[in-house]
Amino acid sequence: AQSVTQLGSHVSVSEGALVLLRCNYSSSVPPYLFWYVQYPNQGLQLLLKYTSAATLVKGINGFEAEFKKSETSFHLTKPSAHMSDAAEYFCAVSRPGYSTLTFGKGTMLLVSP
Amino acid sequence: SQTIHQWPATLVQPVGSPLSLECTVEGTSNPNLYWYRQAAGRGLQLLFYSIGIGQISSEVPQNLSASRPQDRQFILSSKKLLLSDSGFYLCAWSVDTSGNTMYFGEGSWLTVV
């Protein structure tokens, strides 16, 4: 079985500060990993995904994530937060041969001026 | 381009009443289709997924059912709603290949009173 753990249900940063959202996974096989963003009352939008190519993945809106097998992690980062980054972020995992995703519980990113 | 439509966006239903949420996808053929439920602080829970017309897999036994009467149509139903059915319901689609992006609809807010 696969699972995802997102550390911290809420993360607060100041505008311009580094954003770090943590995600650790558990999988019996090499996983595919995803980060999605959800703005209030909307569906989810893909930020980036790792599918066994380069371990450092760049996504939209300046976000990136690094797959670290030894740490079973896929943390999401952005060098400088913008007010528009305030949203809920979900890490998700799937395994080769399966299209369903297992999501973490989400981390709400709060950005203050 | 592909689009996904989900309706109604919001509904308030009394306990014991029926439910029908509809989702349609345009611009692609034979997509995988999914219903997720999102509850505060609990992330996204996969309810049903379908790899083809009439083929439904249930992930969690509960008071809901799903049907796929047409290739790009996915319906979530209940005969008698419970208070615990309240939540944000998301429809999604993907192509039938693991590691591919899952695309989400805008969601439907269901409040059971």
Short mmCIF file of C-alpha atoms in Angstrom, two decimals:
data_model
loop_
_atom_site.label_atom_id
_atom_site.label_comp_id
_atom_site.label_asym_id
_atom_site.label_seq_id
_atom_site.Cartn_x
_atom_site.Cartn_y
_atom_site.Cartn_z
CA ALA A 1 0.00 0.00 0.00
CA GLN A 2 1.10 3.54 -0.62
CA SER A 3 0.73 6.55 1.60
CA VAL A 4 1.76 10.16 1.81
CA THR A 5 2.44 12.24 4.91
CA GLN A 6 2.47 16.00 4.75
CA LEU A 7 4.09 17.56 7.78
CA GLY A 8 2.20 20.58 9.02
CA SER A 9 -1.42 21.29 8.24
CA HIS A 10 -0.59 25.01 8.09
CA VAL A 11 2.58 26.82 7.09
CA SER A 12 2.95 30.59 7.44
CA VAL A 13 5.57 32.64 5.61
CA SER A 14 6.15 36.29 4.87
CA GLU A 15 6.01 37.60 1.33
CA GLY A 16 9.45 37.15 -0.21
CA ALA A 17 10.48 34.36 2.16
CA LEU A 18 11.36 30.80 1.22
CA VAL A 19 8.47 28.37 0.94
CA LEU A 20 9.10 24.79 2.08
CA LEU A 21 6.25 22.28 2.19
CA ARG A 22 7.18 18.80 3.33
CA CYS A 23 6.02 15.50 1.89
CA ASN A 24 7.19 11.99 2.78
CA TYR A 25 5.92 8.92 1.02
CA SER A 26 5.70 5.22 1.64
CA SER A 27 5.72 2.86 -1.31
CA SER A 28 6.81 -0.70 -1.93
CA VAL A 29 7.83 0.16 -5.50
CA PRO A 30 9.44 3.24 -7.05
CA PRO A 31 6.64 5.78 -6.97
CA TYR A 32 5.33 8.54 -9.13
CA LEU A 33 4.91 11.71 -7.08
CA PHE A 34 2.80 14.81 -7.61
CA TRP A 35 2.12 18.19 -6.08
CA TYR A 36 -1.24 19.84 -6.64
CA VAL A 37 -2.51 23.27 -5.56
CA GLN A 38 -6.08 24.14 -4.64
CA TYR A 39 -7.40 27.68 -4.43
CA PRO A 40 -10.54 28.28 -2.35
CA ASN A 41 -13.65 26.54 -3.65
CA GLN A 42 -11.88 25.28 -6.74
CA GLY A 43 -10.59 22.00 -8.06
CA LEU A 44 -6.96 20.92 -7.95
CA GLN A 45 -4.32 22.06 -10.40
CA LEU A 46 -1.09 20.19 -11.07
CA LEU A 47 2.06 22.04 -9.99
CA LEU A 48 4.63 19.39 -10.90
CA LYS A 49 5.25 15.67 -11.01
CA TYR A 50 8.08 13.17 -10.74
CA THR A 51 7.92 10.09 -12.94
CA SER A 52 11.43 8.60 -12.64
CA ALA A 53 13.26 11.08 -14.83
CA ALA A 54 15.27 13.94 -13.30
CA THR A 55 15.07 14.00 -9.51
CA LEU A 56 14.75 17.79 -9.41
CA VAL A 57 11.44 18.73 -10.94
CA LYS A 58 10.45 22.24 -11.91
CA GLY A 59 6.81 23.22 -12.03
CA ILE A 60 4.59 26.17 -12.63
CA ASN A 61 4.64 29.45 -10.70
CA GLY A 62 8.29 29.05 -9.71
CA PHE A 63 7.83 25.92 -7.61
CA GLU A 64 10.17 22.95 -7.65
CA ALA A 65 10.54 19.67 -5.79
CA GLU A 66 13.34 17.17 -5.34
CA PHE A 67 12.83 13.43 -5.16
CA LYS A 68 15.12 11.94 -2.50
CA LYS A 69 14.84 8.18 -2.40
CA SER A 70 17.09 7.79 0.65
CA GLU A 71 14.83 10.10 2.63
CA THR A 72 11.56 8.99 0.96
CA SER A 73 10.78 12.66 0.52
CA PHE A 74 9.44 14.98 -2.15
CA HIS A 75 9.45 18.42 -0.56
CA LEU A 76 8.06 21.41 -2.43
CA THR A 77 10.01 24.69 -2.45
CA LYS A 78 9.84 28.17 -3.87
CA PRO A 79 12.60 30.75 -3.27
CA SER A 80 10.32 33.74 -2.75
CA ALA A 81 6.68 33.60 -1.71
CA HIS A 82 4.04 35.78 -3.33
CA MET A 83 0.68 36.66 -1.86
CA SER A 84 -0.92 34.77 -4.74
CA ASP A 85 0.72 31.54 -3.50
CA ALA A 86 -1.69 31.37 -0.56
CA ALA A 87 -3.62 28.15 -1.14
CA GLU A 88 -3.78 24.53 -0.04
CA TYR A 89 -1.13 22.19 -1.39
CA PHE A 90 -1.47 18.44 -1.75
CA CYS A 91 1.20 15.84 -2.24
CA ALA A 92 0.11 12.63 -3.98
CA VAL A 93 1.61 9.28 -4.92
CA SER A 94 0.82 6.62 -7.47
CA ARG A 95 2.65 3.53 -8.61
CA PRO A 96 3.59 2.34 -12.07
CA GLY A 97 0.73 0.54 -13.74
CA TYR A 98 -1.94 2.32 -11.74
CA SER A 99 -3.56 5.63 -12.53
CA THR A 100 -5.21 6.31 -9.15
CA LEU A 101 -3.58 8.80 -6.80
CA THR A 102 -3.31 8.64 -3.03
CA PHE A 103 -3.29 12.13 -1.54
CA GLY A 104 -1.88 13.56 1.64
CA LYS A 105 -4.08 15.58 3.96
CA GLY A 106 -2.88 18.87 2.54
CA THR A 107 -0.94 21.86 3.81
CA MET A 108 -2.47 25.30 3.88
CA LEU A 109 0.09 27.95 2.92
CA LEU A 110 -0.52 31.37 4.45
CA VAL A 111 1.44 34.33 3.10
CA SER A 112 1.58 37.56 5.06
CA PRO A 113 2.66 40.97 3.73
CA SER B 1 -8.32 21.00 -25.65
CA GLN B 2 -9.82 18.87 -22.93
CA THR B 3 -12.31 20.22 -20.43
CA ILE B 4 -14.13 18.76 -17.48
CA HIS B 5 -17.47 20.01 -16.23
CA GLN B 6 -19.07 19.16 -12.94
CA TRP B 7 -22.50 20.18 -11.62
CA PRO B 8 -24.24 21.35 -9.63
CA ALA B 9 -21.61 23.54 -7.99
CA THR B 10 -23.51 23.80 -4.75
CA LEU B 11 -26.49 22.02 -3.28
CA VAL B 12 -28.23 21.66 0.05
CA GLN B 13 -30.18 18.47 0.55
CA PRO B 14 -32.21 17.10 3.46
CA VAL B 15 -31.25 13.87 5.16
CA GLY B 16 -32.83 10.92 3.39
CA SER B 17 -33.14 12.64 0.01
CA PRO B 18 -31.49 11.33 -3.16
CA LEU B 19 -28.35 12.72 -4.76
CA SER B 20 -27.07 13.00 -8.29
CA LEU B 21 -23.81 14.75 -9.19
CA GLU B 22 -22.79 14.73 -12.81
CA CYS B 23 -19.42 15.05 -14.47
CA THR B 24 -18.60 15.18 -18.17
CA VAL B 25 -15.31 15.37 -20.01
CA GLU B 26 -14.82 16.85 -23.46
CA GLY B 27 -11.96 16.61 -25.90
CA THR B 28 -10.69 13.13 -25.10
CA SER B 29 -11.78 9.54 -25.57
CA ASN B 30 -11.92 6.64 -23.13
CA PRO B 31 -10.60 8.57 -20.14
CA ASN B 32 -10.21 7.13 -16.68
CA LEU B 33 -12.74 8.88 -14.45
CA TYR B 34 -12.67 9.42 -10.70
CA TRP B 35 -14.80 10.71 -7.86
CA TYR B 36 -13.01 12.06 -4.79
CA ARG B 37 -14.46 13.53 -1.61
CA GLN B 38 -12.65 16.19 0.33
CA ALA B 39 -13.36 16.82 4.00
CA ALA B 40 -11.64 19.49 6.06
CA GLY B 41 -8.31 18.29 7.41
CA ARG B 42 -8.68 14.88 5.84
CA GLY B 43 -7.36 15.41 2.34
CA LEU B 44 -8.92 13.74 -0.65
CA GLN B 45 -10.51 10.34 -0.39
CA LEU B 46 -10.95 8.30 -3.56
CA LEU B 47 -14.54 7.08 -3.74
CA PHE B 48 -14.87 5.51 -7.19
CA TYR B 49 -12.94 5.17 -10.39
CA SER B 50 -13.81 3.88 -13.83
CA ILE B 51 -11.66 2.65 -16.70
CA GLY B 52 -14.55 2.29 -19.14
CA ILE B 53 -18.31 2.35 -19.69
CA GLY B 54 -20.07 0.34 -17.02
CA GLN B 55 -16.80 -0.47 -15.23
CA ILE B 56 -16.82 0.97 -11.73
CA SER B 57 -14.42 0.27 -8.88
CA SER B 58 -15.41 1.27 -5.38
CA GLU B 59 -12.62 2.20 -3.00
CA VAL B 60 -14.63 2.79 0.14
CA PRO B 61 -17.92 1.08 1.04
CA GLN B 62 -20.47 3.73 1.89
CA ASN B 63 -23.80 5.28 1.13
CA LEU B 64 -22.87 6.28 -2.40
CA SER B 65 -22.76 4.70 -5.84
CA ALA B 66 -21.34 5.66 -9.21
CA SER B 67 -22.29 4.97 -12.80
CA ARG B 68 -20.74 5.58 -16.19
CA PRO B 69 -23.51 5.43 -18.76
CA GLN B 70 -21.41 7.02 -21.51
CA ASP B 71 -17.70 7.16 -22.27
CA ARG B 72 -17.23 10.69 -20.93
CA GLN B 73 -19.95 10.85 -18.31
CA PHE B 74 -19.58 9.90 -14.67
CA ILE B 75 -22.41 10.17 -12.15
CA LEU B 76 -22.27 10.01 -8.37
CA SER B 77 -25.52 9.02 -6.69
CA SER B 78 -27.16 8.21 -3.43
CA LYS B 79 -30.64 6.92 -2.69
CA LYS B 80 -30.77 8.36 0.82
CA LEU B 81 -28.28 10.96 2.00
CA LEU B 82 -26.75 10.96 5.46
CA LEU B 83 -25.36 13.92 7.35
CA SER B 84 -21.91 12.40 6.98
CA ASP B 85 -22.19 12.66 3.19
CA SER B 86 -21.63 16.42 3.41
CA GLY B 87 -18.42 17.56 1.77
CA PHE B 88 -16.70 18.80 -1.35
CA TYR B 89 -16.89 16.32 -4.20
CA LEU B 90 -14.37 16.41 -7.00
CA CYS B 91 -14.53 14.66 -10.34
CA ALA B 92 -11.31 14.04 -12.24
CA TRP B 93 -10.03 12.37 -15.38
CA SER B 94 -6.76 11.04 -16.70
CA VAL B 95 -5.53 9.06 -19.66
CA ASP B 96 -5.09 5.36 -19.01
CA THR B 97 -1.37 5.47 -18.30
CA SER B 98 0.22 5.55 -14.89
CA GLY B 99 2.13 8.70 -14.11
CA ASN B 100 -0.14 10.83 -16.22
CA THR B 101 -1.66 13.99 -14.86
CA MET B 102 -5.07 13.86 -13.24
CA TYR B 103 -7.30 16.80 -14.19
CA PHE B 104 -9.95 17.98 -11.78
CA GLY B 105 -13.33 19.63 -12.13
CA GLU B 106 -14.30 22.66 -10.12
CA GLY B 107 -16.01 20.61 -7.44
CA SER B 108 -19.49 20.35 -5.93
CA TRP B 109 -20.30 21.45 -2.41
CA LEU B 110 -22.87 19.20 -0.79
CA THR B 111 -24.46 20.13 2.51
CA VAL B 112 -26.84 17.61 4.01
CA VAL B 113 -29.17 19.15 6.59
#
